[in-house]
Short mmCIF file of C-alpha atoms and ligand atoms in Angstrom, two decimals:
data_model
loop_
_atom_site.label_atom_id
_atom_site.label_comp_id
_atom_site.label_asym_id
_atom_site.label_seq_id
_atom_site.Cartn_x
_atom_site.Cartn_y
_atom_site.Cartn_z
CA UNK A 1 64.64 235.16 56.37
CA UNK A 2 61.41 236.67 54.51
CA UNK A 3 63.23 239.90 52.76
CA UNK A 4 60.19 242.47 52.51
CA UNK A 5 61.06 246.09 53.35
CA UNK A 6 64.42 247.30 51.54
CA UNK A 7 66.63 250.43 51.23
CA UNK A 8 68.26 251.22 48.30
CA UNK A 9 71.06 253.85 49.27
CA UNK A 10 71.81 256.45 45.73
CA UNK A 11 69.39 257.22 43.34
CA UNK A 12 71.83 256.99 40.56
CA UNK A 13 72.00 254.92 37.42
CA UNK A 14 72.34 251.80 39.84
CA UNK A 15 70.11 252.72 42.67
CA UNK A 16 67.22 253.61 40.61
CA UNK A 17 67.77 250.89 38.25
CA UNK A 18 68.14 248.75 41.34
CA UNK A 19 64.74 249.90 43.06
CA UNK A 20 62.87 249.49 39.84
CA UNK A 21 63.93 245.71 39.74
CA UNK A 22 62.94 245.23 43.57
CA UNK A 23 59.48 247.16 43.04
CA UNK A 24 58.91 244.85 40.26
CA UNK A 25 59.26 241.71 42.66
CA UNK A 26 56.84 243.07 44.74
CA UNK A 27 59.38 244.36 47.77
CA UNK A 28 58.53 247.36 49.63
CA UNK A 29 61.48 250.10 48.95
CA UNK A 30 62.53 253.16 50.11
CA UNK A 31 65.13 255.32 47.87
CA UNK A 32 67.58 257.27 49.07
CA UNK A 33 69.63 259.92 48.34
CA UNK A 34 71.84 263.22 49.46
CA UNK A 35 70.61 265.09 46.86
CA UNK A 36 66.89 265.57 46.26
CA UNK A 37 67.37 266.43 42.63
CA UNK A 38 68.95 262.87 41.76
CA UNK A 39 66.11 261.30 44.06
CA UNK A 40 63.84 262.86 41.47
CA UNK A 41 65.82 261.90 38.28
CA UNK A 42 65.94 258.74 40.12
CA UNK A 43 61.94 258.35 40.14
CA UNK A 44 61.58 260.13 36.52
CA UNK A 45 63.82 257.38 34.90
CA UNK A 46 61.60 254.37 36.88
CA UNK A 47 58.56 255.85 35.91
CA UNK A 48 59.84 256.37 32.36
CA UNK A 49 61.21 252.89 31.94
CA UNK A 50 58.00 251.02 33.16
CA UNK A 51 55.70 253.84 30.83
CA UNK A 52 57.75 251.51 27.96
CA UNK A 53 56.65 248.61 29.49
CA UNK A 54 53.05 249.45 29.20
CA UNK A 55 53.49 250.51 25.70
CA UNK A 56 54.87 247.09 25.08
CA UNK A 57 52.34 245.47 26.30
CA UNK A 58 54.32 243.49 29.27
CA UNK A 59 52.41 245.30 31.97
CA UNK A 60 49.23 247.41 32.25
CA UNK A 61 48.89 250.96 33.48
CA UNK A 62 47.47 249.69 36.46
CA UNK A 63 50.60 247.18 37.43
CA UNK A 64 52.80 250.28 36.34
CA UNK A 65 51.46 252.49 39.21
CA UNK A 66 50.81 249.82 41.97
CA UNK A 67 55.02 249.03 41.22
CA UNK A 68 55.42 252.85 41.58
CA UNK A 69 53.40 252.98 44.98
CA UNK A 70 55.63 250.71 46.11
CA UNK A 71 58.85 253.05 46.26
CA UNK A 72 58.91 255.78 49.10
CA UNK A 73 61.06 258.77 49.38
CA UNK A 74 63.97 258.96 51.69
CA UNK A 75 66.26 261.83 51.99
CA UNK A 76 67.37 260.87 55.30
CA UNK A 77 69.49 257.28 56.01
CA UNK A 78 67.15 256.67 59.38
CA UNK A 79 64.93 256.11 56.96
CA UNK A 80 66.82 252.53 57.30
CA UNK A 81 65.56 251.67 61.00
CA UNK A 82 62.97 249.29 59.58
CA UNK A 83 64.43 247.39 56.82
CA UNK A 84 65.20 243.86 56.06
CA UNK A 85 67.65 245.02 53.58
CA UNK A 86 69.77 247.82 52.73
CA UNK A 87 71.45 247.83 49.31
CA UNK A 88 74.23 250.54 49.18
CA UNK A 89 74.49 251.72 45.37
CA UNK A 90 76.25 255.36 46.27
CA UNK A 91 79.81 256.55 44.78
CA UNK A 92 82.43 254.35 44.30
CA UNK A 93 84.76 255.40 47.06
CA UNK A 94 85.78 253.61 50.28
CA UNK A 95 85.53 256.24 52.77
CA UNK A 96 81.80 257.03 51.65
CA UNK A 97 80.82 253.30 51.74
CA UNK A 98 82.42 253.13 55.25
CA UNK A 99 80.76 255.47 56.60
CA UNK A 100 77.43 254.72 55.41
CA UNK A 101 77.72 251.00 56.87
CA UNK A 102 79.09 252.80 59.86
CA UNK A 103 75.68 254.29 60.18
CA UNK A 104 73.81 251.57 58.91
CA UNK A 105 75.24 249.18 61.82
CA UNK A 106 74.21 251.70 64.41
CA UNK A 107 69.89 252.62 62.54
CA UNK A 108 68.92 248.92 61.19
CA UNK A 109 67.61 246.06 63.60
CA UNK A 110 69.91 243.04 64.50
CA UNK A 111 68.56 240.86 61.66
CA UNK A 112 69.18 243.77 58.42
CA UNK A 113 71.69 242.74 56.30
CA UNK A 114 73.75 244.93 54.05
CA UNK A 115 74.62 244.86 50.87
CA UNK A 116 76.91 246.58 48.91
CA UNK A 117 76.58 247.07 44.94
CA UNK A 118 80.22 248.08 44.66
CA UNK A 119 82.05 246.96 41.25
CA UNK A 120 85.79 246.99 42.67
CA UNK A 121 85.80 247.71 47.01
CA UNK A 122 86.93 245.03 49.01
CA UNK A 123 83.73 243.48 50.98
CA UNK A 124 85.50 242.63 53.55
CA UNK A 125 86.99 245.84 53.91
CA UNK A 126 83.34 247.56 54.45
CA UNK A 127 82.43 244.65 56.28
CA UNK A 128 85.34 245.63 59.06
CA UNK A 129 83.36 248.83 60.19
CA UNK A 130 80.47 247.07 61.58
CA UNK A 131 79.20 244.60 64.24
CA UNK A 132 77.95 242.46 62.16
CA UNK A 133 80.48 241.60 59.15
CA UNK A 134 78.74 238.14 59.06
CA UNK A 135 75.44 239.92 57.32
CA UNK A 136 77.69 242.11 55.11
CA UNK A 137 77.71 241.04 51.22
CA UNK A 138 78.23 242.54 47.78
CA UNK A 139 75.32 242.17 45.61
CA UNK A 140 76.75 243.56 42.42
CA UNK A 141 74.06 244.22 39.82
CA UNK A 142 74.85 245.14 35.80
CA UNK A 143 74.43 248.35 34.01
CA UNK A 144 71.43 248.82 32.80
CA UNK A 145 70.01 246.80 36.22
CA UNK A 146 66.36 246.26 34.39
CA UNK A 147 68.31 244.80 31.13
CA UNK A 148 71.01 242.85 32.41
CA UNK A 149 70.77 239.27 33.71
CA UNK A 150 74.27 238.82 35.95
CA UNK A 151 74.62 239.84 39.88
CA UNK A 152 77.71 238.91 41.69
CA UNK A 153 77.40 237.94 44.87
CA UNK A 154 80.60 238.50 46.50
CA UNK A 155 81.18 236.85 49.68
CA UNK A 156 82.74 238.59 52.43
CA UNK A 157 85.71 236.80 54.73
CA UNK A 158 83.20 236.57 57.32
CA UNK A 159 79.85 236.25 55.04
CA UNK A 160 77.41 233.38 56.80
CA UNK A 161 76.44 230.62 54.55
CA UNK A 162 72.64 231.91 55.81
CA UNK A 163 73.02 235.55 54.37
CA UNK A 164 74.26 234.44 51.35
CA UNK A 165 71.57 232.07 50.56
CA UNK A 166 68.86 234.46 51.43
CA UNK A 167 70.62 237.03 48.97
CA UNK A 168 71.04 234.12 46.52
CA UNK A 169 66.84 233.43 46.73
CA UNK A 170 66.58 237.34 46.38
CA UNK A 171 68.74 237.80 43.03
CA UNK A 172 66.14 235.00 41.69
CA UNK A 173 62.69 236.55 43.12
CA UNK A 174 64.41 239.53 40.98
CA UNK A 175 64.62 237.71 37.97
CA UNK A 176 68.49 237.89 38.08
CA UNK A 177 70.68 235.14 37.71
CA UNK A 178 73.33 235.02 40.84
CA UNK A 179 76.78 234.12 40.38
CA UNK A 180 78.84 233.19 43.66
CA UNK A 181 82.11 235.41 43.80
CA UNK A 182 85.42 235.58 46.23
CA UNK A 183 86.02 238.76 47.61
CA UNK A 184 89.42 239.80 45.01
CA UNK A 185 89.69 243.48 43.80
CA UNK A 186 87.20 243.84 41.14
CA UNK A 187 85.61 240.15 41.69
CA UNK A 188 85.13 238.69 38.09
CA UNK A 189 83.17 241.30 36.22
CA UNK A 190 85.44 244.67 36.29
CA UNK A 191 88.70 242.50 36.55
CA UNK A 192 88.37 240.50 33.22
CA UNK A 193 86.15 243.97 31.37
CA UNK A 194 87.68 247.12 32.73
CA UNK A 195 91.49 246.30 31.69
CA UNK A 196 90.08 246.17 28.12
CA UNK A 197 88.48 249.62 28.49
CA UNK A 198 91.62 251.10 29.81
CA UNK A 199 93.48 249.40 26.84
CA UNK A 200 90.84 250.99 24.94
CA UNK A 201 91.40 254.33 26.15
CA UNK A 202 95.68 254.09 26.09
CA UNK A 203 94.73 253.60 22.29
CA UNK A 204 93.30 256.62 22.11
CA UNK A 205 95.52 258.35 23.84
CA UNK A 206 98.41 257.14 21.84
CA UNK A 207 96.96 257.76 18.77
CA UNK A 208 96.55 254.30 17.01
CA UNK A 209 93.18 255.16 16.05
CA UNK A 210 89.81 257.59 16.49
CA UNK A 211 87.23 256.69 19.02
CA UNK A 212 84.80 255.73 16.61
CA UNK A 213 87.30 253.56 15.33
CA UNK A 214 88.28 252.01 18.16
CA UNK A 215 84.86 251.38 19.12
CA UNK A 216 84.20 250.14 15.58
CA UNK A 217 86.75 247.74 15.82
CA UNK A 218 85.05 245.95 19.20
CA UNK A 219 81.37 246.06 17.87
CA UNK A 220 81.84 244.84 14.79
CA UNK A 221 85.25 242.29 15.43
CA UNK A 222 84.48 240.93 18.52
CA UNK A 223 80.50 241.54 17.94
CA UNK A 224 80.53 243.50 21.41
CA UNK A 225 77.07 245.29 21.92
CA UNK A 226 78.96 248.53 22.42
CA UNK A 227 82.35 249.95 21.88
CA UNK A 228 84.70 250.01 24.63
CA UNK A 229 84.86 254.28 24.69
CA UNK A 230 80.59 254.17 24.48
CA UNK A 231 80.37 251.60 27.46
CA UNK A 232 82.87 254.00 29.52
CA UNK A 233 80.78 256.82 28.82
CA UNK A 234 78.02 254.83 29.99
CA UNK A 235 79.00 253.65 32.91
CA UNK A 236 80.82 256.27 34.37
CA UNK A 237 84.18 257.94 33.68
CA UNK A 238 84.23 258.68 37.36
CA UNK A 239 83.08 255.29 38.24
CA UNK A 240 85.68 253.67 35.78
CA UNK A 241 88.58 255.72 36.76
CA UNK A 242 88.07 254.44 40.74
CA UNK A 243 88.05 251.00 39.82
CA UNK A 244 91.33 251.20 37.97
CA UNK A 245 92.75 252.53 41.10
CA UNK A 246 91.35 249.33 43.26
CA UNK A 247 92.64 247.11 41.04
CA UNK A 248 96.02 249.11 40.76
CA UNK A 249 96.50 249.50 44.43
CA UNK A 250 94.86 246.40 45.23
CA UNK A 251 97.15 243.93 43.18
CA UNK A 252 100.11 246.54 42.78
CA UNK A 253 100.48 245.70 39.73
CA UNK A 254 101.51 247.87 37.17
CA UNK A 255 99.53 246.75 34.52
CA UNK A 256 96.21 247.98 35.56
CA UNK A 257 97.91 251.33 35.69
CA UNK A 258 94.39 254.15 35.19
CA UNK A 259 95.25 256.05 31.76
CA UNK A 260 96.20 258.99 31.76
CA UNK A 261 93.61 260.14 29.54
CA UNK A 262 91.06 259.10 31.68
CA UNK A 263 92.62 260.82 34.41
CA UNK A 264 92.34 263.94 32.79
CA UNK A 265 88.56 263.60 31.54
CA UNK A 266 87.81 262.84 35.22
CA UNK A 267 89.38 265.98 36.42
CA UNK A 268 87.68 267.81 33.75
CA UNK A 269 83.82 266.86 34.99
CA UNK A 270 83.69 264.33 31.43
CA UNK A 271 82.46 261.76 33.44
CA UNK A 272 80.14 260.38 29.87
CA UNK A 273 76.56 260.14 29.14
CA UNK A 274 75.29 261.40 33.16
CA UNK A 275 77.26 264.69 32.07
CA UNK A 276 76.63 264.92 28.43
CA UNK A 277 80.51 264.84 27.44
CA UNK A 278 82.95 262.09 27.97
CA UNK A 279 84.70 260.56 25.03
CA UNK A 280 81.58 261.49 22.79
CA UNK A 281 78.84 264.17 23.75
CA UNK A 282 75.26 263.62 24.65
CA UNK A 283 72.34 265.85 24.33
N1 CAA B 301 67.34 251.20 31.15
C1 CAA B 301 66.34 250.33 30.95
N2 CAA B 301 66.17 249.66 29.78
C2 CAA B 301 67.05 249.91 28.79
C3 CAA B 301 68.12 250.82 28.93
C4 CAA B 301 68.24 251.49 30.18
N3 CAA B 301 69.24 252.36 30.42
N4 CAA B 301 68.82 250.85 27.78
C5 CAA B 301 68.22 249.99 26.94
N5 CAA B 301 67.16 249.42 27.54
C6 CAA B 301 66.27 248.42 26.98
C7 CAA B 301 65.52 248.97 25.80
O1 CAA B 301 64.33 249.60 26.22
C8 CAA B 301 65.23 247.72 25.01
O2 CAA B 301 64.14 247.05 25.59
P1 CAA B 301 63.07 246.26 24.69
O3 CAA B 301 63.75 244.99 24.29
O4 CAA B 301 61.98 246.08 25.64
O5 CAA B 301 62.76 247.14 23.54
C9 CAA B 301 66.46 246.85 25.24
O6 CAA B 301 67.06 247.35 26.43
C10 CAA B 301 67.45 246.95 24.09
O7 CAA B 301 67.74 248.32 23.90
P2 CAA B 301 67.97 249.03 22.50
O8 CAA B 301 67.28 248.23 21.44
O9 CAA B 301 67.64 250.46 22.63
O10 CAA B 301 69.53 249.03 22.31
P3 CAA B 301 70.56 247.84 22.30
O11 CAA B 301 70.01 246.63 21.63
O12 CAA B 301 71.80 248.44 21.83
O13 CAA B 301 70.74 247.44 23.83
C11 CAA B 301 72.00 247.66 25.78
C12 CAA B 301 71.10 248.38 24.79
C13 CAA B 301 71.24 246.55 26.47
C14 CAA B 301 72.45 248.70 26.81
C15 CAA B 301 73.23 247.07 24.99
O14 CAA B 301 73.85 248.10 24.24
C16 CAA B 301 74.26 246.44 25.88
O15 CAA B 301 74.12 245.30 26.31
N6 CAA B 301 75.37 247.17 26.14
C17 CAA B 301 76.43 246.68 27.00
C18 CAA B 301 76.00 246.79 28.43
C19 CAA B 301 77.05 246.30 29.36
O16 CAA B 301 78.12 245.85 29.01
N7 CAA B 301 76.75 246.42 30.66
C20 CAA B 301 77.66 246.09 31.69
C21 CAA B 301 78.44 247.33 32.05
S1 CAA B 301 79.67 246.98 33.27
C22 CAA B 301 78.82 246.96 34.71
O17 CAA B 301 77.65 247.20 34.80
C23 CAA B 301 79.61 246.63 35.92
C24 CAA B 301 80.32 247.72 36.56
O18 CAA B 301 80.54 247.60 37.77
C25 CAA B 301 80.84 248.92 35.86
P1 NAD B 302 75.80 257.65 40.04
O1 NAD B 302 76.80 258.75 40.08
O2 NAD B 302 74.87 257.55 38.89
O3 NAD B 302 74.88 257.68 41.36
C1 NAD B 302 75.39 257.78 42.67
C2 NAD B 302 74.28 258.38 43.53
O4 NAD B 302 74.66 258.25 44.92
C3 NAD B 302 74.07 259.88 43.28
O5 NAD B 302 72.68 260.10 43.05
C4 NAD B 302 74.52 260.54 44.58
O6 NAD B 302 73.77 261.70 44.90
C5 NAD B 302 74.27 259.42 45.58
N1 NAD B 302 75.06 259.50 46.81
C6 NAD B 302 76.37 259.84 46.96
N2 NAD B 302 76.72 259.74 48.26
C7 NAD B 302 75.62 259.35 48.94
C8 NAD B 302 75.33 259.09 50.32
N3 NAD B 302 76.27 259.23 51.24
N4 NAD B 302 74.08 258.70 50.65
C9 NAD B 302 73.10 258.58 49.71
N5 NAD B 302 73.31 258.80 48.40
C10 NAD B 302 74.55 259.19 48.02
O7 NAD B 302 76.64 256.30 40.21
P2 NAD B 302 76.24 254.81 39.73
O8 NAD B 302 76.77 254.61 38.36
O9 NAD B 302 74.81 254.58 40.03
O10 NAD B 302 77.16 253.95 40.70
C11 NAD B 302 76.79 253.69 42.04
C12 NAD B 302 77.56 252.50 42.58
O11 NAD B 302 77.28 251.36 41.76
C13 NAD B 302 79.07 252.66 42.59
O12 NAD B 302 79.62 251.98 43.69
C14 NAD B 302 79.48 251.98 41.28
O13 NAD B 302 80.79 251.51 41.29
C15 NAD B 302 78.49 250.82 41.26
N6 NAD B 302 78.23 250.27 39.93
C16 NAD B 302 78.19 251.08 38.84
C17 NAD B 302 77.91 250.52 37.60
C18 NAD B 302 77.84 251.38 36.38
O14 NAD B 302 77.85 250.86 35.26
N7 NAD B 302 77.75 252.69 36.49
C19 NAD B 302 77.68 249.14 37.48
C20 NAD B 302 77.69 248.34 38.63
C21 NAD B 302 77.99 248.91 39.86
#
């Protein structure tokens, strides 16, 4: 199937880095969002991101605003009734996601498939509340999506062999390198990475070290691009606490038990860099 018109559902870090990378290939996208004011932020960080592409000389002025043309406002998700593809980038929480595929089965045409960016949720799972789990698939792109080479592609139970080639021959026409997935709690990506942030954060919490050492430690020992407390902040304390709890509840194991400490920063809006305070502060 020719993928041409999408739907890119949150205009978050992830959606908006998401649309970029799809306006870039040349697909026609629509952005969505509840909330007009992250639709907006959404846009400003696009437009700001390809403005340092021009300046580096990768594309001109021109190529910036024909990319830009290509995006289109949605506040509304039957916006969706025309797409080819939806990809769902909204919070991290099962009842959400459910109910937006819930919709999604009922606006799209027959042929739509939908996609899920989720970094923990069981495909399958999401899958269950539609008609059509055979065209339901996680596409899970990296933080930050324009950077960041790796997508999962995390095959439902009932994924067809069909959608998942046509989302394969997407991730490329992206300029992303796919990486074929099971459906486990947390695939690959957030199983093997967010244990170590957790760790990361218990060692705070029990006082073996400061956060800057601690982040120290992992950039300059293990040559990690970022410490584990800086990579929290930027993905998402929110977003990082909810994964623990997949992979907690989904292997019942007591090892991937969500810190404490993380807990508490959740509870107390410190959600990192997208609210200015997490473990460090941001302007
Ligand atoms: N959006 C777009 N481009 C960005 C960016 C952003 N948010 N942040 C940095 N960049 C670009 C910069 O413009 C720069 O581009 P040029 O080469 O064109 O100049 C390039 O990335 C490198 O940036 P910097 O020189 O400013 O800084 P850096 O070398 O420290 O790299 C980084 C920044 C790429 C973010 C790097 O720190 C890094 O790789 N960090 C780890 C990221 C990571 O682990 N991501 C995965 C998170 S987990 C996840 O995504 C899954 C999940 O489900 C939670
Ligand atoms: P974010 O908080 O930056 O953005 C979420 C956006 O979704 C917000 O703009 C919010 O207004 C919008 N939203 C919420 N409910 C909605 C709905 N019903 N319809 C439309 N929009 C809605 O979060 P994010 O970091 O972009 O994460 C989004 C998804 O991507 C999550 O599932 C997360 O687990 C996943 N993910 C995050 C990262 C990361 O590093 N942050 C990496 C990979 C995947």
């Amino acid at each position: 199937m020719t993928i041409q018109k999408v739907m890119i559902i949150g205009a978050g870090q992830m959606g908006s880095g998401i649309a970029q990378v799809c306006a870039q290939a040349g697909l026609d996208v629509k952005l969505n969002d509840i909330s007009e004011a992250s639709y907006v932020k959404g846009v400003q960080t696009i437009a700001q991101n390809l403005s340092r592409n021009v300046v580096k000389g990768r594309i001109t002025e021109d190529e910036k605003d024909i990319i830009l043309q290509r995006l289109t406002k949605s506040l509304s998700i039957e916006d969706a009734a025309d797409v080819d593809l939806v990809i769902e980038a909204a919070v991290e929480n099962m009842t959400v996601k459910q109910s937006i595929f819930k919709q999604l089965d009922d606006i799209t045409p027959q042929h739509t498939i939908l996609a899920s960016n989720t970094s923990s949720l069981p495909i399958t799972e999401i899958a269950a509340v539609t008609k059509r789990p055979e065209q339901v698939i996680g596409m899970h792109f990296m933080n930050p999506v324009p950077v960041m080479k790796l997508v999962e592609i995390i095959r439902g139970l009932a994924t067809s062999d069909e959608v998942y080639n046509d989302i394969e021959e997407l991730t490329k026409k992206l300029e992303k390198v796919p990486v074929e997935v099971n459906d486990f709690p947390g695939f690959v990506a957030n199983r093997v990475l967010m244990p170590m942030i957790n760790e990361a954060i218990y060692t705070l919490y029990e006082g073996v070290a400061s956060k800057e050492a601690i982040d120290q430690v992992m950039k300059l020992g293990m040559n990690h691009p970022m410490g584990p407390l800086t990579l929290a902040d930027f993905i998402g304390l929110d977003t990082c606490l909810y994964i623990m709890e997949t992979l907690y509840e989904g292997f019942g194991d007591s090892k991937y038990r969500p810190c404490p400490l993380l807990r508490k920063y959740v509870k107390a809006g410190w959600l990192g860099k997208k609210t200015g305070r997490g473990f460090y502060h941001y302007e």
